[in-house]
PDB file of C-alpha atoms in Angstrom:
ATOM      1  CA  MET A   1     -60.133  14.527 -72.871  1.00 97.00           C
ATOM      2  CA  VAL A   2     -62.117  12.253 -75.329  1.00 98.00           C
ATOM      3  CA  ALA A   3     -65.692  12.145 -76.120  1.00 98.00           C
ATOM      4  CA  ILE A   4     -67.213   9.322 -77.602  1.00 98.00           C
ATOM      5  CA  VAL A   5     -70.622   9.799 -78.699  1.00 97.00           C
ATOM      6  CA  ASP A   6     -73.104   7.705 -80.214  1.00 95.00           C
ATOM      7  CA  SER A   7     -76.279   9.439 -82.048  1.00 95.00           C
ATOM      8  CA  GLY A   8     -79.418   7.535 -82.981  1.00 87.00           C
ATOM      9  CA  SER A   9     -81.967   9.858 -84.339  1.00 82.00           C
ATOM     10  CA  THR A  10     -83.945  10.597 -81.034  1.00 85.00           C
ATOM     11  CA  LYS A  11     -81.155  11.509 -79.144  1.00 91.00           C
ATOM     12  CA  SER A  12     -77.134  11.199 -78.556  1.00 95.00           C
ATOM     13  CA  ASP A  13     -75.218  10.026 -75.742  1.00 96.00           C
ATOM     14  CA  TRP A  14     -71.869  11.573 -74.818  1.00 98.00           C
ATOM     15  CA  VAL A  15     -69.129   9.782 -72.678  1.00 98.00           C
ATOM     16  CA  ILE A  16     -66.294  12.004 -71.628  1.00 98.00           C
ATOM     17  CA  LEU A  17     -63.201  10.342 -70.776  1.00 98.00           C
ATOM     18  CA  ASP A  18     -60.168  12.466 -68.929  1.00 96.00           C
ATOM     19  CA  ASP A  19     -56.712  12.257 -69.508  1.00 93.00           C
ATOM     20  CA  PHE A  20     -56.438   8.870 -67.545  1.00 95.00           C
ATOM     21  CA  LYS A  21     -59.257   7.229 -69.588  1.00 95.00           C
ATOM     22  CA  LYS A  22     -62.332   7.395 -66.048  1.00 96.00           C
ATOM     23  CA  VAL A  23     -65.408   8.891 -67.204  1.00 96.00           C
ATOM     24  CA  PHE A  24     -65.417  12.327 -66.343  1.00 97.00           C
ATOM     25  CA  LEU A  25     -69.126  13.055 -67.819  1.00 97.00           C
ATOM     26  CA  LYS A  26     -71.637  11.598 -69.371  1.00 97.00           C
ATOM     27  CA  THR A  27     -74.539  13.575 -70.749  1.00 97.00           C
ATOM     28  CA  GLU A  28     -77.666  13.302 -73.541  1.00 96.00           C
ATOM     29  CA  THR A  29     -78.469  16.090 -76.797  1.00 97.00           C
ATOM     30  CA  ILE A  30     -80.928  14.790 -78.986  1.00 94.00           C
ATOM     31  CA  GLY A  31     -79.761  12.957 -81.858  1.00 94.00           C
ATOM     32  CA  PHE A  32     -78.125  14.252 -85.137  1.00 95.00           C
ATOM     33  CA  ASN A  33     -79.513  12.139 -87.783  1.00 92.00           C
ATOM     34  CA  PRO A  34     -78.715  14.540 -90.894  1.00 93.00           C
ATOM     35  CA  ASN A  35     -80.917  12.862 -93.168  1.00 88.00           C
ATOM     36  CA  PHE A  36     -83.693  14.737 -90.413  1.00 85.00           C
ATOM     37  CA  ILE A  37     -81.937  17.496 -88.260  1.00 89.00           C
ATOM     38  CA  ASN A  38     -81.435  20.613 -90.487  1.00 90.00           C
ATOM     39  CA  ARG A  39     -77.724  20.964 -89.863  1.00 94.00           C
ATOM     40  CA  GLU A  40     -78.521  24.463 -87.972  1.00 95.00           C
ATOM     41  CA  LEU A  41     -79.782  23.065 -85.627  1.00 94.00           C
ATOM     42  CA  ILE A  42     -76.514  21.174 -84.366  1.00 96.00           C
ATOM     43  CA  VAL A  43     -74.704  24.049 -82.729  1.00 97.00           C
ATOM     44  CA  PRO A  44     -77.284  25.429 -80.762  1.00 96.00           C
ATOM     45  CA  GLU A  45     -78.850  22.078 -79.360  1.00 96.00           C
ATOM     46  CA  ILE A  46     -74.887  21.327 -78.314  1.00 97.00           C
ATOM     47  CA  GLU A  47     -74.654  24.939 -76.706  1.00 97.00           C
ATOM     48  CA  LYS A  48     -77.696  23.358 -75.000  1.00 97.00           C
ATOM     49  CA  ASN A  49     -75.703  21.591 -72.136  1.00 97.00           C
ATOM     50  CA  SER A  50     -73.682  23.471 -69.978  1.00 97.00           C
ATOM     51  CA  SER A  51     -71.531  20.379 -69.502  1.00 97.00           C
ATOM     52  CA  LEU A  52     -70.483  20.311 -72.753  1.00 97.00           C
ATOM     53  CA  ILE A  53     -69.873  24.002 -72.996  1.00 97.00           C
ATOM     54  CA  LEU A  54     -67.704  24.222 -69.788  1.00 97.00           C
ATOM     55  CA  VAL A  55     -65.189  21.310 -70.897  1.00 97.00           C
ATOM     56  CA  LYS A  56     -65.388  22.374 -74.922  1.00 97.00           C
ATOM     57  CA  ASN A  57     -62.047  23.843 -74.891  1.00 97.00           C
ATOM     58  CA  SER A  58     -60.525  20.576 -73.122  1.00 97.00           C
ATOM     59  CA  ILE A  59     -61.381  17.869 -75.731  1.00 98.00           C
ATOM     60  CA  THR A  60     -58.607  17.282 -78.342  1.00 97.00           C
ATOM     61  CA  LYS A  61     -60.275  13.889 -79.662  1.00 98.00           C
ATOM     62  CA  ILE A  62     -63.922  13.075 -80.677  1.00 98.00           C
ATOM     63  CA  PHE A  63     -65.296   9.571 -81.812  1.00 98.00           C
ATOM     64  CA  PHE A  64     -68.767  10.434 -83.447  1.00 98.00           C
ATOM     65  CA  TYR A  65     -70.928   7.334 -84.308  1.00 96.00           C
ATOM     66  CA  GLY A  66     -74.172   8.495 -86.116  1.00 94.00           C
ATOM     67  CA  SER A  67     -77.702   7.425 -87.405  1.00 89.00           C
ATOM     68  CA  GLY A  68     -77.268   8.573 -90.974  1.00 90.00           C
ATOM     69  CA  CYS A  69     -73.864   9.097 -90.983  1.00 93.00           C
ATOM     70  CA  GLY A  70     -72.879   5.989 -93.641  1.00 87.00           C
ATOM     71  CA  VAL A  71     -73.116   8.653 -96.132  1.00 90.00           C
ATOM     72  CA  LYS A  72     -70.062  10.748 -97.136  1.00 94.00           C
ATOM     73  CA  LYS A  73     -71.350  14.160 -96.921  1.00 96.00           C
ATOM     74  CA  ASN A  74     -73.493  13.913 -93.611  1.00 96.00           C
ATOM     75  CA  CYS A  75     -70.306  12.417 -91.702  1.00 97.00           C
ATOM     76  CA  GLU A  76     -69.095  15.826 -93.270  1.00 97.00           C
ATOM     77  CA  THR A  77     -71.950  17.419 -92.010  1.00 97.00           C
ATOM     78  CA  ILE A  78     -71.476  16.617 -88.492  1.00 98.00           C
ATOM     79  CA  GLU A  79     -67.591  17.228 -88.450  1.00 98.00           C
ATOM     80  CA  GLU A  80     -68.228  20.556 -89.258  1.00 97.00           C
ATOM     81  CA  GLU A  81     -70.982  21.425 -87.164  1.00 98.00           C
ATOM     82  CA  LEU A  82     -69.356  19.429 -84.218  1.00 98.00           C
ATOM     83  CA  LYS A  83     -65.985  22.388 -85.455  1.00 98.00           C
ATOM     84  CA  LYS A  84     -67.103  24.768 -84.552  1.00 98.00           C
ATOM     85  CA  ILE A  85     -67.553  24.461 -81.285  1.00 98.00           C
ATOM     86  CA  PHE A  86     -65.317  21.775 -80.150  1.00 98.00           C
ATOM     87  CA  THR A  87     -62.134  23.776 -82.229  1.00 97.00           C
ATOM     88  CA  LYS A  88     -59.266  21.697 -80.729  1.00 97.00           C
ATOM     89  CA  ALA A  89     -61.041  18.540 -80.879  1.00 97.00           C
ATOM     90  CA  ASP A  90     -60.061  16.372 -83.833  1.00 97.00           C
ATOM     91  CA  ILE A  91     -62.781  14.561 -84.899  1.00 98.00           C
ATOM     92  CA  VAL A  92     -63.831  11.028 -86.066  1.00 97.00           C
ATOM     93  CA  VAL A  93     -66.931  10.584 -87.725  1.00 97.00           C
ATOM     94  CA  LYS A  94     -67.950   7.239 -88.508  1.00 95.00           C
ATOM     95  CA  GLU A  95     -71.621   5.640 -89.070  1.00 92.00           C
ATOM     96  CA  ASP A  96     -73.792   4.050 -85.787  1.00 90.00           C
ATOM     97  CA  LEU A  97     -73.182   0.387 -87.707  1.00 90.00           C
ATOM     98  CA  MET A  98     -69.756   0.986 -86.196  1.00 92.00           C
ATOM     99  CA  ALA A  99     -70.759   1.636 -82.759  1.00 91.00           C
ATOM    100  CA  ALA A 100     -72.926  -1.184 -82.428  1.00 90.00           C
ATOM    101  CA  ALA A 101     -70.110  -3.412 -84.270  1.00 90.00           C
ATOM    102  CA  TYR A 102     -67.920  -2.550 -81.379  1.00 90.00           C
ATOM    103  CA  ALA A 103     -70.426  -2.520 -78.738  1.00 88.00           C
ATOM    104  CA  ALA A 104     -71.904  -5.973 -79.390  1.00 85.00           C
ATOM    105  CA  TYR A 105     -68.281  -7.478 -79.936  1.00 82.00           C
ATOM    106  CA  SER A 106     -67.548 -10.331 -77.906  1.00 80.00           C
ATOM    107  CA  GLY A 107     -64.262 -11.565 -79.273  1.00 81.00           C
ATOM    108  CA  LYS A 108     -66.150 -14.091 -82.435  1.00 88.00           C
ATOM    109  CA  PRO A 109     -67.558 -12.592 -85.399  1.00 92.00           C
ATOM    110  CA  ALA A 110     -71.252 -12.019 -85.601  1.00 94.00           C
ATOM    111  CA  ILE A 111     -74.954 -10.499 -86.772  1.00 96.00           C
ATOM    112  CA  VAL A 112     -74.908  -7.354 -85.123  1.00 94.00           C
ATOM    113  CA  CYS A 113     -78.290  -5.419 -85.601  1.00 95.00           C
ATOM    114  CA  ILE A 114     -79.527  -1.979 -84.298  1.00 92.00           C
ATOM    115  CA  LEU A 115     -83.374  -1.991 -83.868  1.00 94.00           C
ATOM    116  CA  GLY A 116     -83.813   1.892 -82.152  1.00 91.00           C
ATOM    117  CA  THR A 117     -86.040   4.255 -83.787  1.00 90.00           C
ATOM    118  CA  GLY A 118     -84.544   3.028 -86.784  1.00 91.00           C
ATOM    119  CA  SER A 119     -83.170  -0.427 -87.900  1.00 94.00           C
ATOM    120  CA  ASN A 120     -79.964  -1.296 -89.965  1.00 92.00           C
ATOM    121  CA  SER A 121     -77.601  -4.809 -89.915  1.00 94.00           C
ATOM    122  CA  CYS A 122     -74.235  -5.215 -90.917  1.00 94.00           C
ATOM    123  CA  TYR A 123     -71.363  -8.228 -90.327  1.00 95.00           C
ATOM    124  CA  PHE A 124     -68.678  -8.209 -88.326  1.00 93.00           C
ATOM    125  CA  ASP A 125     -65.399 -10.490 -88.148  1.00 90.00           C
ATOM    126  CA  GLY A 126     -63.445  -8.356 -85.842  1.00 83.00           C
ATOM    127  CA  GLU A 127     -62.129  -6.057 -87.704  1.00 83.00           C
ATOM    128  CA  LYS A 128     -64.154  -5.779 -91.286  1.00 88.00           C
ATOM    129  CA  LEU A 129     -67.637  -4.382 -91.486  1.00 90.00           C
ATOM    130  CA  LYS A 130     -69.467  -6.110 -94.061  1.00 92.00           C
ATOM    131  CA  ILE A 131     -72.856  -3.940 -95.571  1.00 90.00           C
ATOM    132  CA  LYS A 132     -74.580  -6.071 -97.382  1.00 90.00           C
ATOM    133  CA  LEU A 133     -77.500  -4.414 -97.509  1.00 88.00           C
ATOM    134  CA  PRO A 134     -78.398  -0.517 -97.518  1.00 84.00           C
ATOM    135  CA  SER A 135     -80.272   1.899 -94.870  1.00 82.00           C
ATOM    136  CA  LEU A 136     -83.607   2.661 -96.808  1.00 84.00           C
ATOM    137  CA  GLY A 137     -84.745   4.985 -93.905  1.00 81.00           C
ATOM    138  CA  PHE A 138     -88.211   5.132 -92.567  1.00 82.00           C
ATOM    139  CA  LEU A 139     -89.810   5.695 -95.721  1.00 85.00           C
ATOM    140  CA  ILE A 140     -89.861   2.271 -97.235  1.00 88.00           C
ATOM    141  CA  GLY A 141     -87.324   0.724 -95.361  1.00 84.00           C
ATOM    142  CA  ASP A 142     -86.062   0.579 -91.045  1.00 92.00           C
ATOM    143  CA  GLU A 143     -88.660  -2.641 -90.549  1.00 96.00           C
ATOM    144  CA  GLY A 144     -88.833  -4.161 -87.200  1.00 96.00           C
ATOM    145  CA  SER A 145     -88.453  -0.590 -85.941  1.00 96.00           C
ATOM    146  CA  GLY A 146     -89.631   2.253 -83.760  1.00 96.00           C
ATOM    147  CA  SER A 147     -90.922   3.962 -86.332  1.00 95.00           C
ATOM    148  CA  ALA A 148     -91.946   1.642 -88.186  1.00 96.00           C
ATOM    149  CA  ILE A 149     -94.321  -0.122 -85.043  1.00 97.00           C
ATOM    150  CA  GLY A 150     -95.309   3.493 -84.477  1.00 97.00           C
ATOM    151  CA  LYS A 151     -96.553   4.008 -88.092  1.00 96.00           C
ATOM    152  CA  GLN A 152     -98.232   1.137 -87.935  1.00 97.00           C
ATOM    153  CA  LEU A 153    -100.323   2.022 -84.537  1.00 98.00           C
ATOM    154  CA  VAL A 154    -101.290   5.326 -86.406  1.00 97.00           C
ATOM    155  CA  ARG A 155    -102.257   4.109 -89.741  1.00 97.00           C
ATOM    156  CA  ARG A 156    -104.379   0.728 -88.194  1.00 98.00           C
ATOM    157  CA  TYR A 157    -105.737   4.205 -85.546  1.00 97.00           C
ATOM    158  CA  PHE A 158    -106.757   6.121 -88.241  1.00 97.00           C
ATOM    159  CA  MET A 159    -107.747   3.095 -90.335  1.00 97.00           C
ATOM    160  CA  GLN A 160    -110.210   2.018 -87.629  1.00 97.00           C
ATOM    161  CA  LYS A 161    -108.406  -1.120 -87.202  1.00 97.00           C
ATOM    162  CA  LEU A 162    -108.192  -1.241 -83.376  1.00 98.00           C
ATOM    163  CA  PRO A 163    -109.667  -3.648 -81.382  1.00 98.00           C
ATOM    164  CA  ALA A 164    -112.655  -1.553 -79.351  1.00 98.00           C
ATOM    165  CA  ASP A 165    -110.421  -1.474 -76.111  1.00 98.00           C
ATOM    166  CA  LEU A 166    -107.284  -0.730 -77.007  1.00 98.00           C
ATOM    167  CA  LEU A 167    -109.198   2.457 -79.201  1.00 98.00           C
ATOM    168  CA  ALA A 168    -110.251   3.803 -76.186  1.00 97.00           C
ATOM    169  CA  GLU A 169    -107.373   3.817 -74.175  1.00 98.00           C
ATOM    170  CA  PHE A 170    -105.826   5.493 -77.460  1.00 98.00           C
ATOM    171  CA  GLU A 171    -107.745   8.072 -77.861  1.00 97.00           C
ATOM    172  CA  GLN A 172    -107.533   8.673 -73.743  1.00 97.00           C
ATOM    173  CA  ASN A 173    -103.857   8.891 -73.859  1.00 96.00           C
ATOM    174  CA  TYR A 174    -103.439  10.994 -77.435  1.00 96.00           C
ATOM    175  CA  THR A 175    -105.550  13.425 -78.932  1.00 94.00           C
ATOM    176  CA  LEU A 176    -104.318  12.621 -82.633  1.00 95.00           C
ATOM    177  CA  THR A 177    -105.857  14.409 -85.656  1.00 96.00           C
ATOM    178  CA  VAL A 178    -105.020  13.665 -89.442  1.00 96.00           C
ATOM    179  CA  GLU A 179    -103.948  17.280 -89.747  1.00 96.00           C
ATOM    180  CA  ASP A 180    -101.389  17.009 -86.434  1.00 95.00           C
ATOM    181  CA  ALA A 181    -100.260  13.328 -88.127  1.00 95.00           C
ATOM    182  CA  LEU A 182     -99.556  14.945 -91.503  1.00 95.00           C
ATOM    183  CA  GLN A 183     -97.940  17.691 -89.932  1.00 95.00           C
ATOM    184  CA  ASN A 184     -95.534  15.992 -88.111  1.00 93.00           C
ATOM    185  CA  MET A 185     -95.082  13.499 -90.681  1.00 92.00           C
ATOM    186  CA  TYR A 186     -94.234  15.986 -93.668  1.00 91.00           C
ATOM    187  CA  HIS A 187     -93.187  18.790 -91.426  1.00 89.00           C
ATOM    188  CA  SER A 188     -91.117  17.736 -88.734  1.00 85.00           C
ATOM    189  CA  PRO A 189     -87.449  18.358 -88.401  1.00 81.00           C
ATOM    190  CA  ARG A 190     -87.610  14.775 -87.069  1.00 84.00           C
ATOM    191  CA  PRO A 191     -90.534  12.717 -88.222  1.00 91.00           C
ATOM    192  CA  ASN A 192     -89.295   9.425 -87.227  1.00 90.00           C
ATOM    193  CA  ALA A 193     -88.440  10.036 -84.056  1.00 89.00           C
ATOM    194  CA  TYR A 194     -92.293  10.968 -83.732  1.00 93.00           C
ATOM    195  CA  LEU A 195     -93.512   7.997 -85.345  1.00 95.00           C
ATOM    196  CA  ALA A 196     -91.173   5.804 -83.017  1.00 94.00           C
ATOM    197  CA  ASP A 197     -92.283   8.200 -79.872  1.00 95.00           C
ATOM    198  CA  PHE A 198     -95.453   6.053 -80.178  1.00 97.00           C
ATOM    199  CA  ASN A 199     -93.967   3.253 -79.119  1.00 96.00           C
ATOM    200  CA  LYS A 200     -94.972   3.598 -76.180  1.00 96.00           C
ATOM    201  CA  PHE A 201     -98.207   3.042 -76.058  1.00 98.00           C
ATOM    202  CA  VAL A 202     -97.519  -0.089 -77.553  1.00 98.00           C
ATOM    203  CA  ILE A 203     -94.611  -1.117 -75.067  1.00 97.00           C
ATOM    204  CA  GLU A 204     -96.944  -0.477 -72.382  1.00 97.00           C
ATOM    205  CA  ARG A 205     -99.954  -3.027 -73.849  1.00 97.00           C
ATOM    206  CA  LYS A 206     -96.627  -5.434 -75.529  1.00 95.00           C
ATOM    207  CA  ASP A 207     -98.717  -8.690 -74.078  1.00 96.00           C
ATOM    208  CA  HIS A 208    -102.058  -7.183 -76.020  1.00 98.00           C
ATOM    209  CA  PRO A 209    -102.800 -10.430 -78.817  1.00 98.00           C
ATOM    210  CA  TYR A 210    -103.297  -8.102 -80.948  1.00 98.00           C
ATOM    211  CA  PHE A 211    -100.355  -5.717 -80.216  1.00 98.00           C
ATOM    212  CA  LYS A 212     -98.312  -9.061 -80.057  1.00 97.00           C
ATOM    213  CA  GLU A 213     -99.522  -9.927 -83.382  1.00 98.00           C
ATOM    214  CA  MET A 214     -98.456  -6.739 -85.161  1.00 98.00           C
ATOM    215  CA  VAL A 215     -94.863  -6.368 -83.478  1.00 98.00           C
ATOM    216  CA  TYR A 216     -94.305 -10.108 -84.252  1.00 98.00           C
ATOM    217  CA  LYS A 217     -94.330  -9.048 -88.500  1.00 97.00           C
ATOM    218  CA  GLU A 218     -92.822  -6.035 -88.109  1.00 97.00           C
ATOM    219  CA  MET A 219     -89.918  -8.396 -86.242  1.00 98.00           C
ATOM    220  CA  LYS A 220     -90.094 -11.005 -89.081  1.00 98.00           C
ATOM    221  CA  ASP A 221     -90.006  -8.502 -91.875  1.00 97.00           C
ATOM    222  CA  PHE A 222     -87.235  -7.067 -90.048  1.00 97.00           C
ATOM    223  CA  PHE A 223     -85.496 -10.432 -89.946  1.00 98.00           C
ATOM    224  CA  GLU A 224     -86.150 -11.640 -93.907  1.00 97.00           C
ATOM    225  CA  TYR A 225     -84.998  -8.011 -94.873  1.00 96.00           C
ATOM    226  CA  GLN A 226     -82.097  -7.068 -93.494  1.00 96.00           C
ATOM    227  CA  VAL A 227     -80.459 -10.554 -91.317  1.00 97.00           C
ATOM    228  CA  ILE A 228     -81.509 -13.739 -93.963  1.00 97.00           C
ATOM    229  CA  PRO A 229     -79.803 -12.221 -96.540  1.00 96.00           C
ATOM    230  CA  TYR A 230     -76.426 -12.270 -94.700  1.00 96.00           C
ATOM    231  CA  GLU A 231     -74.658 -15.864 -95.908  1.00 94.00           C
ATOM    232  CA  GLU A 232     -73.622 -16.090 -91.978  1.00 95.00           C
ATOM    233  CA  SER A 233     -77.128 -16.076 -90.719  1.00 94.00           C
ATOM    234  CA  LYS A 234     -77.415 -19.109 -90.625  1.00 92.00           C
ATOM    235  CA  GLU A 235     -74.414 -20.126 -88.252  1.00 93.00           C
ATOM    236  CA  ALA A 236     -73.013 -16.497 -86.953  1.00 93.00           C
ATOM    237  CA  GLU A 237     -74.606 -15.496 -83.243  1.00 94.00           C
ATOM    238  CA  ILE A 238     -76.941 -12.143 -84.411  1.00 96.00           C
ATOM    239  CA  ASN A 239     -76.723  -9.538 -81.803  1.00 94.00           C
ATOM    240  CA  PHE A 240     -78.766  -6.716 -80.782  1.00 95.00           C
ATOM    241  CA  ILE A 241     -78.183  -3.307 -80.009  1.00 91.00           C
ATOM    242  CA  GLY A 242     -80.931  -1.070 -79.271  1.00 91.00           C
ATOM    243  CA  SER A 243     -84.462   0.000 -77.205  1.00 93.00           C
ATOM    244  CA  ILE A 244     -86.387  -1.329 -80.018  1.00 96.00           C
ATOM    245  CA  ALA A 245     -84.659  -5.190 -79.070  1.00 96.00           C
ATOM    246  CA  TYR A 246     -84.715  -4.627 -75.646  1.00 95.00           C
ATOM    247  CA  TYR A 247     -88.915  -3.643 -75.142  1.00 96.00           C
ATOM    248  CA  TYR A 248     -89.647  -6.782 -77.693  1.00 97.00           C
ATOM    249  CA  GLU A 249     -86.421  -9.122 -77.088  1.00 97.00           C
ATOM    250  CA  ASP A 250     -89.248 -12.074 -75.892  1.00 96.00           C
ATOM    251  CA  ILE A 251     -90.854 -11.570 -79.432  1.00 97.00           C
ATOM    252  CA  LEU A 252     -87.771 -10.810 -81.476  1.00 96.00           C
ATOM    253  CA  ARG A 253     -86.416 -14.061 -80.177  1.00 97.00           C
ATOM    254  CA  SER A 254     -89.182 -16.279 -80.881  1.00 97.00           C
ATOM    255  CA  VAL A 255     -88.811 -14.719 -84.538  1.00 98.00           C
ATOM    256  CA  ALA A 256     -85.760 -15.582 -84.598  1.00 97.00           C
ATOM    257  CA  GLU A 257     -86.577 -19.017 -83.579  1.00 97.00           C
ATOM    258  CA  GLU A 258     -89.056 -19.335 -86.319  1.00 97.00           C
ATOM    259  CA  PHE A 259     -86.569 -19.097 -88.803  1.00 97.00           C
ATOM    260  CA  ASN A 260     -84.186 -21.323 -86.189  1.00 96.00           C
ATOM    261  CA  LEU A 261     -81.723 -18.418 -85.671  1.00 97.00           C
ATOM    262  CA  ASN A 262     -79.125 -17.851 -83.153  1.00 95.00           C
ATOM    263  CA  VAL A 263     -79.951 -14.246 -81.042  1.00 95.00           C
ATOM    264  CA  GLY A 264     -76.900 -13.816 -78.953  1.00 92.00           C
ATOM    265  CA  HIS A 265     -77.303 -10.852 -76.411  1.00 89.00           C
ATOM    266  CA  VAL A 266     -79.366  -8.050 -76.928  1.00 92.00           C
ATOM    267  CA  VAL A 267     -77.990  -4.620 -75.298  1.00 88.00           C
ATOM    268  CA  GLN A 268     -80.401  -1.617 -74.699  1.00 88.00           C
ATOM    269  CA  LYS A 269     -78.163   1.178 -74.714  1.00 84.00           C
ATOM    270  CA  PRO A 270     -74.104   0.712 -76.594  1.00 86.00           C
ATOM    271  CA  ILE A 271     -72.610   3.516 -74.936  1.00 92.00           C
ATOM    272  CA  GLU A 272     -71.191   1.938 -72.003  1.00 90.00           C
ATOM    273  CA  SER A 273     -69.614  -1.609 -74.287  1.00 90.00           C
ATOM    274  CA  LEU A 274     -68.558   1.309 -76.905  1.00 93.00           C
ATOM    275  CA  VAL A 275     -66.517   3.347 -74.208  1.00 95.00           C
ATOM    276  CA  ASP A 276     -64.956  -0.008 -73.219  1.00 92.00           C
ATOM    277  CA  TYR A 277     -63.890  -1.103 -76.925  1.00 90.00           C
ATOM    278  CA  HIS A 278     -62.548   2.567 -77.018  1.00 94.00           C
ATOM    279  CA  ILE A 279     -60.458   2.349 -74.168  1.00 93.00           C
ATOM    280  CA  LYS A 280     -59.419  -1.627 -74.655  1.00 88.00           C
ATOM    281  CA  TYR A 281     -58.312  -1.718 -78.536  1.00 88.00           C
ATOM    282  CA  ILE A 282     -58.305   2.069 -79.640  1.00 91.00           C
ATOM    283  CA  LEU A 283     -57.147   4.692 -77.225  1.00 86.00           C
TER     284      LEU A 283
END
């Protein structure tokens, strides 16, 4: 059996293929971004998934694509922890941008962007991945991401910038104190996922003029910092992967139009396309 895993900071999608390259199992775990999660939590979290434990000894190959795995040390961390459970598997760990590139590939070169809990971008010509810009994480990077939009909402709430109607609705939905927010942002194992979770509130009200402007600015920052520096962006199609791109697609396309850029397709969950790519080109 072969496991294909697309792991973000919030959750991981797992697909297990049988020996005939047919889908045997689909399941989820939390996200395993080594920059945020304590490595000691990885094995216990996988062990909570009874479906994976049942097939662990039948899996001979794992393709793991993860947020935070653009650094060799982090790749080694994931590989070492997975090996503790999947003892018979050959494990390949690569960054999530590679998964996005595979999932978004339609036969022609393109800029590929991730807009989920975090954000990132690259250029994929069908064979090689070109990464011009570093991923700086949610503290000083991740423009346009779920964590960035959530950070804006929390900041504007505490600094009394929300209009009266949104303020009232926010306080109906959350009993948020400064102490709670700081505790979760500075002492929880997954602070970026904590901030991204506030997007539920924004998405439900994304047509509100205040949120439209707030999200538009975040998306504009994303294009300016992570897309326009690629010379290829002037001509190439720009494809997006991730739930944030999916839910704010209309705003995303409006910003691209302002920059005279061409957005192609937007895929919420790349796992299906990622599996298809492996069946067609890798396995």
